C-alpha cells in the first residue's frame, strides 16, 4: 500500500481520530470520491486487525501538522520530501521517511535513469532502520488516543512490514521496466555491488528483494541461452577432435567466451547477491564447470595448451563471484602456466641441445676422416645412422707407448642398430675429438638405452653381459666350487662392489673379496651404460637398479 492510496489519506483523517470521526469523514468523502473506495477505506480503519496495514504504511510518529506538510511537499515538490527536518532528525521517523520518499518517487512523471540506483539504495537504507520494537509503542500510543485496542504481538507488525516491502519493489520494478535492458542490468548490478562491497557483506532486505524480483525476470533468458552455450561447447569438442585449423578453433572459443560474458553480465547481480550470503548461483556454477571441462579436454585430449589457457583465464574473470568455479579456475590457471613455462623451458633446452649436438670435424691425411653429428643422426665416412635406431653402443681405447713413454691412444666406437647395421669409428690420438663424439653419442642414444634397460629390469627381465646376468636386485654369475664344479649363484647389490682396471669393468663379491667378472669395454656392448646404472644406484643406496626411474 502506497501513501496516497492509504485510507488515512483517502478519508483525510489522522491516526488519533476515533470511530465516529472516521465514519463522518467517510460520509463526507463519498460526496467527492468513489463511494466504494471510501467504504473500503473506512472498513479497514474501523477493523483493529486490518487497520495495522494502514498504520504501518502511513506516517508513524508524525503529528497531524507534520503529516499535512509532508503530504503537501509530496504533491508540490516531491524531490525535496526527504529533506524535511522532522523526517531526518529522528530515528523514530524511519518508517515515515521511507513511506514519504516512496510516495514522492511514485508521483514523479519522469525519473532520471542514472539516479535510480542511488534512490533505491537510500530508500533501502532507511527501510533497514525500521524496527518493530520502535513502531509498536508509537502505533499503540495513537490507538489509545483513538480508542482502539493495543497491538499485543510484535509478529503482527512484522508480517505487515514484510508485505510492505513488496510495495517498494513494485514501484522500482515499474521504473526498471521502463529502462533499456543494459541500463537496467547495470543499475541493479551497481546496487548490489555497492551495498555488499561486491559480495563481501550482507545486503539490505529491500536489496535482496530486488534481486529476487530480477532473478525471476531473467529466468527465461537463462533457459534460452544455456542450450545454445552447451551446443557450442559440444561443437568445439567435436571440431577439436577432428583436428581442424587453429584459426577455426580460436574463432569458436572466442564466440563461446563472448556468449558466456553476456550470460555473466545478466547473472552478475544474482551472483553477487549469492556471494554476499555465502552461497553460489547454481546455474552459473554449472555453466562454469561445463566450460572448465571443455578447457581440460582441449588440453588433455587435444594437447591444445593455448586454447585451454585462454578459456581458463576467461573463466576466472567471468565467474569471479562463483567461489568454487573461481578457485578451480585459479588452480587450473596456475597449473597451465606452470606447464607452459616448463614447455618453454624444455623447448629452450631442446634448442640449446640441438645447437650443442651439431658437431663436424675432420682429420687425418688430407682430412680424409670426417664425422658429422646433429640432433637426429651421426655420419661417418659416408655411412649414416639415426640415433633412434641405435640399440647398442660400445667404446674404448688402447693406450700406445714407446719405451714406457705414452705416444697416444687409439679410440674405438661401435654403434649397432636394430637390424644389426654397424658403424665402426676409429680415431687415433685425437682425444678431444673422441671425447666430443662420445658426449654427443651419449646424449643422442645412450640415455634412451639406459632408461629402456631400467624398464626391462623393472619388468623382471635379466640382461646378459658376457657371462654375467644382471638383475634388478643383483647379479647372477657362475661360481666354481672345488667339490661341486661350476654353479650359477645370485648376489644382491648390497654384497657387490665394482671397480676398473685397464680396459676392464670389474664386478667383485664384497664379502669374499674376489672377482665375479672382468668385462672388456671393447668387447661387451652397453658396458658403459651398465656401469653408469650401478654407480648411480650405489651412490643413492638403492636396493633395485630400476628405482633410478623414480
Coordinates of C-alpha atoms in Angstrom, one line a residue:
X1 CA 0.0 0.0 0.0
X2 CA 1.4 3.4 -1.1
X3 CA 0.9 6.6 1.0
X4 CA -1.5 8.2 -1.5
X5 CA -3.7 5.0 -1.5
X6 CA -3.8 4.8 2.3
X7 CA -7.2 5.0 4.0
X8 CA -5.9 7.8 6.2
X9 CA -5.2 9.9 3.1
X10 CA -8.4 8.9 1.3
X11 CA -10.6 9.9 4.2
X12 CA -8.3 12.8 5.4
X13 CA -8.2 11.5 9.0
X14 CA -5.5 11.1 11.5
X15 CA -4.3 8.1 13.4
X16 CA -5.8 9.7 16.6
X17 CA -9.3 10.1 15.2
X18 CA -12.0 7.8 16.8
X19 CA -14.5 5.6 15.1
X20 CA -17.2 8.3 14.9
X21 CA -14.8 10.8 13.2
X22 CA -13.8 8.1 10.7
X23 CA -17.5 7.4 9.8
X24 CA -18.2 11.1 9.5
X25 CA -15.2 11.6 7.3
X26 CA -16.2 8.6 5.1
X27 CA -19.7 10.1 4.5
X28 CA -18.2 13.4 3.6
X29 CA -15.5 11.8 1.3
X30 CA -18.2 9.9 -0.6
X31 CA -19.6 13.2 -1.9
X32 CA -16.3 13.9 -3.7
X33 CA -14.8 10.4 -4.4
X34 CA -15.8 6.9 -5.4
X35 CA -18.2 5.6 -2.7
X36 CA -16.8 2.1 -2.9
X37 CA -13.3 3.2 -2.3
X38 CA -14.4 5.3 0.7
X39 CA -16.3 2.4 2.1
X40 CA -13.3 0.1 1.9
X41 CA -11.1 2.7 3.4
X42 CA -13.4 3.2 6.4
X43 CA -13.8 -0.6 6.9
X44 CA -10.1 -1.0 7.1
X45 CA -9.6 1.7 9.6
X46 CA -12.5 0.5 11.8
X47 CA -11.2 -3.1 12.0
X48 CA -8.4 -3.3 14.5
X49 CA -6.6 -6.1 12.7
X50 CA -6.9 -4.7 9.2
X51 CA -6.0 -1.2 10.5
X52 CA -2.4 -2.4 11.1
X53 CA -1.6 -2.3 7.4
X54 CA -2.8 1.3 7.1
X55 CA -0.9 2.4 10.2
X56 CA 2.4 0.8 9.0
X57 CA 2.0 2.3 5.5
X58 CA 1.2 5.8 6.8
X59 CA 3.4 8.3 8.6
X60 CA 4.0 6.9 12.1
X61 CA 5.3 9.3 14.8
X62 CA 4.4 12.4 12.8
X63 CA 2.0 15.0 14.3
X64 CA -1.1 16.0 12.2
X65 CA 0.6 19.2 11.2
X66 CA 3.8 17.4 10.1
X67 CA 1.6 15.0 8.1
X68 CA 0.0 17.9 6.4
X69 CA 3.4 19.4 5.5
X70 CA 4.7 16.1 4.3
X71 CA 1.7 15.4 2.0
X72 CA 1.8 18.9 0.6
X73 CA 5.5 18.5 -0.2
X74 CA 4.9 15.2 -2.0
X75 CA 2.4 16.9 -4.2
X76 CA 4.2 20.1 -4.9
X77 CA 8.0 19.4 -4.5
X78 CA 8.4 15.6 -4.4
X79 CA 12.2 15.8 -5.0
X80 CA 12.6 17.6 -1.6
X81 CA 10.5 15.4 0.7
X82 CA 13.5 13.5 2.1
X83 CA 15.0 16.9 3.2
X84 CA 12.1 17.7 5.7
X85 CA 13.8 18.2 9.1
X86 CA 11.2 16.3 11.1
X87 CA 11.8 13.2 8.9
X88 CA 15.6 13.2 9.0
X89 CA 16.2 14.4 12.5
X90 CA 14.6 11.5 14.3
X91 CA 15.5 7.7 14.1
X92 CA 11.9 7.0 15.1
X93 CA 10.7 8.6 11.8
X94 CA 12.4 6.0 9.6
X95 CA 9.1 4.3 8.6
X96 CA 7.5 7.7 7.8
X97 CA 10.6 8.8 5.8
X98 CA 10.6 5.6 3.8
X99 CA 6.9 5.8 3.0
X100 CA 7.1 9.5 2.1
X101 CA 10.1 9.0 -0.1
X102 CA 8.4 6.1 -1.9
X103 CA 5.2 8.2 -2.4
X104 CA 7.3 11.1 -3.8
X105 CA 9.1 8.8 -6.2
X106 CA 5.9 7.3 -7.4
X107 CA 4.4 10.7 -8.0
X108 CA 7.2 11.8 -10.4
X109 CA 6.3 11.8 -14.0
X110 CA 9.9 11.2 -15.1
X111 CA 12.8 9.7 -13.2
X112 CA 16.4 10.1 -14.3
X113 CA 17.7 6.6 -15.0
X114 CA 21.1 7.4 -13.6
X115 CA 19.6 8.4 -10.3
X116 CA 17.6 5.2 -9.8
X117 CA 20.3 3.1 -8.1
X118 CA 21.1 6.0 -5.7
X119 CA 17.4 6.5 -4.9
X120 CA 16.9 2.8 -4.3
X121 CA 19.9 2.4 -2.0
X122 CA 18.9 5.4 0.0
X123 CA 15.3 4.0 0.5
X124 CA 16.7 0.5 1.3
X125 CA 19.0 2.1 3.9
X126 CA 16.1 4.0 5.5
X127 CA 13.8 1.0 5.5
X128 CA 16.5 -1.2 7.1
X129 CA 16.2 1.1 10.2
X130 CA 12.5 0.4 10.6
X131 CA 12.1 -1.8 13.6
X132 CA 9.0 -3.4 15.1
X133 CA 10.3 -2.5 18.5
X134 CA 10.2 1.2 17.6
X135 CA 6.9 1.1 15.7
X136 CA 4.8 -0.8 18.3
X137 CA 4.8 1.8 21.1
X138 CA 4.2 4.6 18.6
X139 CA 1.2 2.9 16.9
X140 CA -0.2 1.8 20.3
X141 CA 0.0 5.3 21.6
X142 CA -2.1 6.6 18.7
X143 CA -4.5 3.7 19.1
X144 CA -5.1 4.5 22.8
X145 CA -5.8 8.1 21.8
X146 CA -8.3 7.0 19.1
X147 CA -9.9 4.4 21.4
X148 CA -8.7 1.2 19.6
X149 CA -7.2 -1.9 21.4
X150 CA -3.4 -2.0 21.5
X151 CA -1.4 -4.4 19.4
X152 CA 0.0 -7.1 21.7
X153 CA 2.0 -9.2 19.4
X154 CA 5.0 -7.8 17.5
X155 CA 4.8 -10.6 15.0
X156 CA 1.6 -9.0 13.5
X157 CA 3.6 -5.9 12.8
X158 CA 6.5 -7.9 11.3
X159 CA 4.1 -9.7 8.9
X160 CA 2.8 -6.3 7.7
X161 CA 6.3 -4.9 7.3
X162 CA 7.4 -7.9 5.2
X163 CA 4.4 -7.4 3.0
X164 CA 5.0 -3.7 2.7
X165 CA 8.4 -4.4 1.2
X166 CA 6.6 -5.6 -1.9
X167 CA 5.2 -2.0 -2.3
X168 CA 8.8 -0.7 -2.6
X169 CA 9.8 -3.3 -5.1
X170 CA 6.7 -2.7 -7.2
X171 CA 7.5 1.0 -7.6
X172 CA 11.0 0.3 -8.6
X173 CA 10.0 -2.6 -10.8
X174 CA 7.9 -0.2 -12.8
X175 CA 10.8 2.2 -13.1
X176 CA 13.3 -0.5 -14.1
X177 CA 10.9 -2.0 -16.7
X178 CA 10.8 1.4 -18.5
X179 CA 14.6 1.4 -18.8
X180 CA 16.7 0.0 -21.6
X181 CA 17.9 -3.5 -20.7
X182 CA 21.6 -2.6 -20.5
X183 CA 20.8 0.3 -18.1
X184 CA 18.5 -1.9 -16.0
X185 CA 21.1 -4.6 -15.6
X186 CA 24.0 -2.2 -14.9
X187 CA 21.7 -0.3 -12.5
X188 CA 20.8 -3.4 -10.5
X189 CA 24.3 -4.7 -10.6
X190 CA 25.5 -1.3 -9.2
X191 CA 23.0 -1.5 -6.4
X192 CA 24.0 -5.0 -5.1
X193 CA 27.8 -4.4 -5.6
X194 CA 27.7 -1.1 -3.8
X195 CA 25.5 -2.4 -0.9
X196 CA 27.6 -5.6 -0.4
X197 CA 31.1 -4.3 -1.3
X198 CA 31.0 -6.7 -4.3
X199 CA 29.7 -9.6 -2.3
X200 CA 31.8 -9.2 0.9
X201 CA 29.0 -8.3 3.3
X202 CA 25.2 -8.8 3.6
X203 CA 22.8 -6.5 1.7
X204 CA 19.7 -4.7 2.9
X205 CA 16.4 -6.6 3.0
X206 CA 15.0 -4.5 0.2
X207 CA 18.1 -5.1 -2.0
X208 CA 17.7 -8.9 -1.6
X209 CA 14.0 -8.5 -2.5
X210 CA 15.0 -6.5 -5.6
X211 CA 17.4 -9.3 -6.7
X212 CA 14.7 -11.9 -6.2
X213 CA 12.4 -10.0 -8.5
X214 CA 15.3 -9.6 -11.0
X215 CA 16.1 -13.3 -10.9
X216 CA 12.5 -14.2 -11.7
X217 CA 12.6 -11.8 -14.6
X218 CA 15.7 -13.1 -16.3
X219 CA 14.9 -16.8 -15.8
X220 CA 13.7 -17.1 -19.4
X221 CA 17.0 -15.6 -20.6
X222 CA 19.0 -18.4 -18.9
X223 CA 16.6 -21.1 -20.1
X224 CA 17.0 -19.9 -23.7
X225 CA 20.8 -19.2 -23.6
X226 CA 22.0 -22.3 -21.8
X227 CA 21.2 -24.8 -24.6
X228 CA 23.0 -22.6 -27.1
X229 CA 26.1 -22.4 -25.0
X230 CA 26.1 -26.2 -24.4
X231 CA 25.7 -26.8 -28.1
X232 CA 28.6 -24.6 -28.9
X233 CA 30.7 -26.4 -26.3
X234 CA 30.0 -29.7 -27.9
X235 CA 30.8 -28.3 -31.3
X236 CA 34.2 -27.1 -30.1
X237 CA 34.9 -30.6 -28.6
X238 CA 34.0 -32.3 -31.8
X239 CA 35.9 -29.9 -34.1
X240 CA 39.0 -30.2 -31.8
X241 CA 39.0 -34.0 -32.1
X242 CA 38.7 -33.6 -35.9
X243 CA 41.9 -31.6 -35.8
X244 CA 40.5 -28.6 -37.6
X245 CA 42.7 -25.5 -38.0
X246 CA 43.7 -23.4 -35.0
X247 CA 42.0 -20.4 -36.6
X248 CA 38.7 -22.1 -36.6
X249 CA 39.0 -23.3 -33.0
X250 CA 40.1 -19.9 -31.9
X251 CA 37.0 -18.4 -33.6
X252 CA 34.7 -20.9 -31.9
X253 CA 36.3 -20.4 -28.5
X254 CA 36.2 -16.6 -28.8
X255 CA 32.5 -16.9 -29.7
X256 CA 31.9 -19.1 -26.6
X257 CA 33.7 -16.5 -24.3
X258 CA 31.6 -13.7 -25.8
X259 CA 28.3 -15.5 -25.2
X260 CA 29.4 -16.5 -21.7
X261 CA 30.3 -12.9 -20.9
X262 CA 26.8 -11.9 -21.9
X263 CA 25.4 -14.6 -19.7
X264 CA 27.6 -13.4 -16.8
X265 CA 26.5 -9.8 -17.3
X266 CA 22.9 -10.8 -16.8
X267 CA 23.8 -13.2 -13.9
X268 CA 26.1 -10.7 -12.2
X269 CA 23.6 -9.2 -9.7
X270 CA 22.4 -12.7 -8.7
X271 CA 26.0 -14.0 -8.3
X272 CA 27.0 -11.1 -6.1
X273 CA 23.8 -11.5 -4.0
X274 CA 24.5 -15.2 -3.5
X275 CA 28.2 -14.5 -2.7
X276 CA 27.2 -12.0 0.0
X277 CA 25.1 -14.8 1.6
X278 CA 27.9 -17.4 1.4
X279 CA 26.1 -19.2 -1.5
X280 CA 26.6 -19.7 -5.2
X281 CA 24.4 -19.2 -8.2
X282 CA 23.8 -22.8 -9.3
X283 CA 23.2 -22.0 -13.0
X284 CA 26.4 -20.1 -13.3
X285 CA 28.3 -22.7 -11.3
X286 CA 27.1 -25.5 -13.7
X287 CA 28.0 -23.5 -16.7
X288 CA 31.4 -22.7 -15.4
X289 CA 32.0 -26.5 -14.8
X290 CA 30.9 -27.3 -18.4
X291 CA 33.4 -24.8 -19.8
X292 CA 36.1 -26.0 -17.4
X293 CA 35.5 -29.5 -18.6
X294 CA 36.0 -28.3 -22.2
X295 CA 39.2 -26.5 -21.2
X296 CA 40.6 -29.7 -19.7
X297 CA 39.6 -31.7 -22.7
X298 CA 41.3 -29.3 -25.1
X299 CA 44.5 -29.8 -23.1
X300 CA 44.3 -33.5 -22.1
X301 CA 42.8 -34.9 -25.2
X302 CA 43.9 -32.5 -27.9
X303 CA 47.1 -31.1 -26.4
X304 CA 46.0 -27.5 -27.1
X305 CA 47.6 -25.6 -24.2
X306 CA 47.0 -22.1 -25.7
X307 CA 43.2 -22.5 -26.1
X308 CA 42.9 -24.2 -22.7
X309 CA 44.7 -21.3 -21.1
X310 CA 42.5 -18.8 -22.9
X311 CA 39.3 -20.5 -21.6
X312 CA 40.7 -20.9 -18.1
X313 CA 41.7 -17.3 -17.8
X314 CA 38.3 -16.2 -19.1
X315 CA 36.6 -18.4 -16.6
X316 CA 38.5 -16.8 -13.7
X317 CA 37.5 -13.4 -14.8
X318 CA 33.9 -14.1 -15.8
X319 CA 32.9 -16.2 -12.8
X320 CA 34.9 -14.4 -10.1
X321 CA 31.8 -14.3 -7.9
X322 CA 31.2 -18.1 -8.1
X323 CA 33.7 -19.2 -5.4
X324 CA 34.3 -22.8 -6.3
X325 CA 34.5 -22.0 -10.0
X326 CA 36.9 -19.1 -9.4
X327 CA 39.1 -21.3 -7.2
X328 CA 39.2 -24.1 -9.8
X329 CA 40.0 -21.6 -12.5
X330 CA 42.8 -20.1 -10.4
X331 CA 44.3 -23.6 -9.7
X332 CA 43.9 -24.5 -13.4
X333 CA 45.5 -21.2 -14.5
X334 CA 48.5 -21.8 -12.2
X335 CA 48.9 -25.4 -13.4
X336 CA 48.6 -24.5 -17.1
X337 CA 51.0 -21.6 -16.6
X338 CA 53.5 -24.0 -15.0
X339 CA 53.1 -26.4 -17.9
X340 CA 53.6 -23.6 -20.4
X341 CA 56.7 -22.4 -18.6
X342 CA 58.0 -25.9 -18.4
X343 CA 57.3 -26.4 -22.1
X344 CA 59.0 -23.1 -22.9
X345 CA 62.0 -24.2 -20.8
X346 CA 62.1 -27.6 -22.4
X347 CA 61.8 -26.0 -25.8
X348 CA 64.7 -23.7 -25.0
X349 CA 66.7 -26.6 -23.6
X350 CA 65.9 -28.6 -26.7
X351 CA 67.0 -25.7 -28.9
X352 CA 70.2 -25.4 -26.9
X353 CA 70.7 -29.2 -27.1
X354 CA 70.2 -29.1 -30.8
X355 CA 72.8 -26.4 -31.1
X356 CA 75.2 -28.4 -28.9
X357 CA 74.6 -31.6 -30.8
X358 CA 75.7 -30.0 -34.1
X359 CA 79.3 -31.1 -34.5
X360 CA 81.5 -31.6 -37.5
X361 CA 85.2 -32.2 -37.8
X362 CA 87.8 -33.8 -40.0
X363 CA 91.4 -35.1 -39.5
X364 CA 94.0 -37.4 -40.9
X365 CA 96.0 -37.2 -44.1
X366 CA 94.3 -34.6 -46.4
X367 CA 91.5 -34.5 -43.9
X368 CA 90.4 -37.9 -45.1
X369 CA 88.4 -38.7 -41.9
X370 CA 85.2 -36.7 -41.3
X371 CA 82.4 -37.0 -38.9
X372 CA 79.1 -35.1 -38.8
X373 CA 76.7 -35.2 -35.9
X374 CA 73.3 -33.5 -35.3
X375 CA 70.3 -34.0 -33.1
X376 CA 69.0 -36.9 -35.1
X377 CA 71.9 -38.7 -36.6
X378 CA 75.7 -39.4 -36.9
X379 CA 77.6 -39.7 -40.2
X380 CA 81.0 -41.3 -40.6
X381 CA 82.8 -41.9 -43.8
X382 CA 79.7 -41.9 -45.9
X383 CA 77.6 -44.1 -43.5
X384 CA 74.7 -42.5 -41.6
X385 CA 72.8 -43.9 -38.6
X386 CA 69.8 -42.4 -36.9
X387 CA 70.2 -42.2 -33.1
X388 CA 66.6 -43.5 -32.7
X389 CA 67.6 -46.8 -34.5
X390 CA 70.7 -47.5 -32.4
X391 CA 70.2 -50.4 -29.9
X392 CA 73.8 -51.0 -28.7
X393 CA 76.9 -48.9 -28.1
X394 CA 80.5 -49.9 -27.4
X395 CA 83.6 -47.9 -27.0
X396 CA 87.0 -48.0 -25.5
X397 CA 90.7 -47.2 -26.2
X398 CA 94.1 -48.7 -26.4
X399 CA 97.0 -46.7 -25.0
X400 CA 100.2 -46.8 -27.0
X401 CA 103.8 -46.2 -25.7
X402 CA 107.4 -46.5 -26.7
X403 CA 110.0 -47.2 -24.0
X404 CA 107.3 -46.6 -21.4
X405 CA 106.6 -43.2 -22.9
X406 CA 102.9 -42.6 -23.8
X407 CA 102.6 -41.8 -27.5
X408 CA 98.8 -41.6 -27.8
X409 CA 95.6 -43.6 -27.6
X410 CA 93.7 -45.4 -30.3
X411 CA 89.9 -44.9 -29.7
X412 CA 87.2 -47.2 -31.0
X413 CA 83.4 -46.7 -31.1
X414 CA 80.9 -49.2 -32.4
X415 CA 77.2 -48.4 -32.9
X416 CA 74.7 -51.2 -33.7
X417 CA 71.1 -50.7 -34.9
X418 CA 68.0 -52.8 -34.5
X419 CA 68.7 -54.5 -37.9
X420 CA 72.4 -55.2 -37.0
X421 CA 73.8 -52.5 -39.1
X422 CA 77.1 -51.3 -37.6
X423 CA 79.2 -48.2 -37.7
X424 CA 82.9 -48.5 -36.6
X425 CA 84.6 -45.3 -35.8
X426 CA 88.4 -45.4 -35.3
X427 CA 90.2 -42.3 -34.0
X428 CA 94.0 -42.3 -33.3
X429 CA 95.4 -39.8 -30.8
X430 CA 92.7 -37.2 -31.2
X431 CA 91.5 -37.4 -27.6
X432 CA 89.5 -34.2 -27.8
X433 CA 87.6 -35.3 -30.9
X434 CA 86.8 -38.6 -29.4
X435 CA 85.5 -37.0 -26.2
X436 CA 83.3 -34.6 -28.2
X437 CA 81.9 -37.6 -30.2
X438 CA 81.2 -39.8 -27.1
X439 CA 79.4 -36.9 -25.3
X440 CA 77.1 -36.4 -28.2
X441 CA 76.5 -40.2 -28.7
X442 CA 75.7 -40.4 -25.0
X443 CA 73.1 -37.7 -25.3
X444 CA 71.8 -38.9 -28.7
X445 CA 71.0 -42.5 -27.7
X446 CA 72.8 -43.8 -24.6
X447 CA 70.4 -42.0 -22.2
X448 CA 67.4 -43.6 -24.0
X449 CA 69.0 -47.0 -23.9
X450 CA 69.7 -46.6 -20.2
X451 CA 66.1 -45.8 -19.4
X452 CA 64.9 -48.7 -21.6
X453 CA 67.3 -51.1 -19.8
X454 CA 66.0 -50.0 -16.4
X455 CA 62.5 -50.6 -17.7
X456 CA 63.4 -54.1 -18.7
X457 CA 64.9 -54.8 -15.3
X458 CA 61.8 -53.4 -13.6
X459 CA 59.6 -55.9 -15.5
X460 CA 61.7 -58.7 -14.1
X461 CA 63.9 -59.3 -17.2
X462 CA 67.6 -60.3 -16.9
X463 CA 70.2 -58.8 -19.2
X464 CA 73.3 -60.7 -20.2
X465 CA 76.7 -59.0 -20.2
X466 CA 79.3 -61.6 -21.4
X467 CA 79.0 -64.4 -18.8
X468 CA 77.2 -62.2 -16.2
X469 CA 73.4 -61.9 -15.8
X470 CA 72.3 -58.5 -14.5
X471 CA 69.0 -58.5 -12.5
X472 CA 67.1 -55.6 -10.9
X473 CA 68.1 -56.7 -7.4
X474 CA 71.6 -58.2 -8.0
X475 CA 73.9 -60.2 -10.3
X476 CA 73.9 -63.9 -11.3
X477 CA 77.3 -65.4 -12.2
X478 CA 79.0 -68.8 -12.5
X479 CA 80.9 -69.7 -9.4
X480 CA 83.5 -72.5 -9.2
X481 CA 83.2 -75.0 -6.3
X482 CA 86.1 -77.5 -5.8
X483 CA 83.7 -80.3 -4.9
X484 CA 80.6 -79.5 -6.9
X485 CA 82.1 -77.9 -10.0
X486 CA 80.6 -74.7 -11.5
X487 CA 77.3 -73.4 -10.3
X488 CA 75.3 -70.2 -11.0
X489 CA 74.7 -68.1 -7.9
X490 CA 72.9 -64.9 -7.1
X491 CA 74.4 -62.0 -5.2
X492 CA 72.3 -59.0 -4.2
X493 CA 73.7 -55.5 -4.8
X494 CA 74.4 -54.8 -1.1
X495 CA 77.1 -57.7 -1.4
X496 CA 78.6 -56.3 -4.6
X497 CA 81.3 -53.8 -5.3
X498 CA 82.7 -52.5 -8.6
X499 CA 85.9 -51.1 -10.0
X500 CA 88.1 -50.7 -13.0
X501 CA 91.4 -52.0 -14.3
X502 CA 92.9 -51.0 -17.7
X503 CA 90.3 -51.6 -20.4
X504 CA 88.0 -53.5 -18.0
X505 CA 85.0 -53.0 -15.8
X506 CA 85.2 -55.3 -12.8
X507 CA 82.5 -56.7 -10.5
X508 CA 83.5 -58.1 -7.1
X509 CA 82.0 -60.2 -4.4
X510 CA 82.3 -57.7 -1.5
X511 CA 82.1 -60.4 1.2
X512 CA 84.6 -62.9 -0.3
X513 CA 86.8 -60.1 -1.8
X514 CA 87.1 -61.9 -5.1
X515 CA 86.3 -61.0 -8.7
X516 CA 83.0 -62.0 -10.1
X517 CA 83.7 -60.8 -13.7
X518 CA 86.1 -58.7 -15.7
X519 CA 84.2 -57.2 -18.7
X520 CA 86.2 -55.7 -21.6
X521 CA 85.0 -52.3 -22.8
X522 CA 86.0 -53.1 -26.4
X523 CA 84.1 -56.4 -26.5
X524 CA 80.9 -56.1 -24.4
X525 CA 78.1 -53.9 -25.7
X526 CA 76.5 -51.3 -23.5
X527 CA 79.1 -51.8 -20.7
X528 CA 79.4 -48.0 -20.1
X529 CA 75.6 -47.9 -19.6
X530 CA 75.7 -50.7 -17.1
X531 CA 78.5 -49.1 -15.2
X532 CA 76.6 -45.8 -15.0
X533 CA 73.4 -47.5 -13.7
X534 CA 75.3 -49.4 -11.0
X535 CA 77.4 -46.4 -9.9
X536 CA 74.3 -44.2 -9.6
X537 CA 72.4 -46.9 -7.7
X538 CA 75.2 -47.4 -5.2
X539 CA 75.6 -43.7 -4.7
X540 CA 71.9 -43.4 -3.8
X541 CA 71.9 -46.5 -1.7
X542 CA 69.2 -48.2 -3.7
X543 CA 68.2 -51.9 -3.5
X544 CA 66.9 -52.0 -7.1
X545 CA 68.5 -50.5 -10.1
X546 CA 65.1 -49.7 -11.5
X547 CA 64.5 -47.4 -8.5
X548 CA 66.6 -44.9 -10.5
X549 CA 63.5 -44.3 -12.6
X550 CA 61.7 -42.8 -9.6

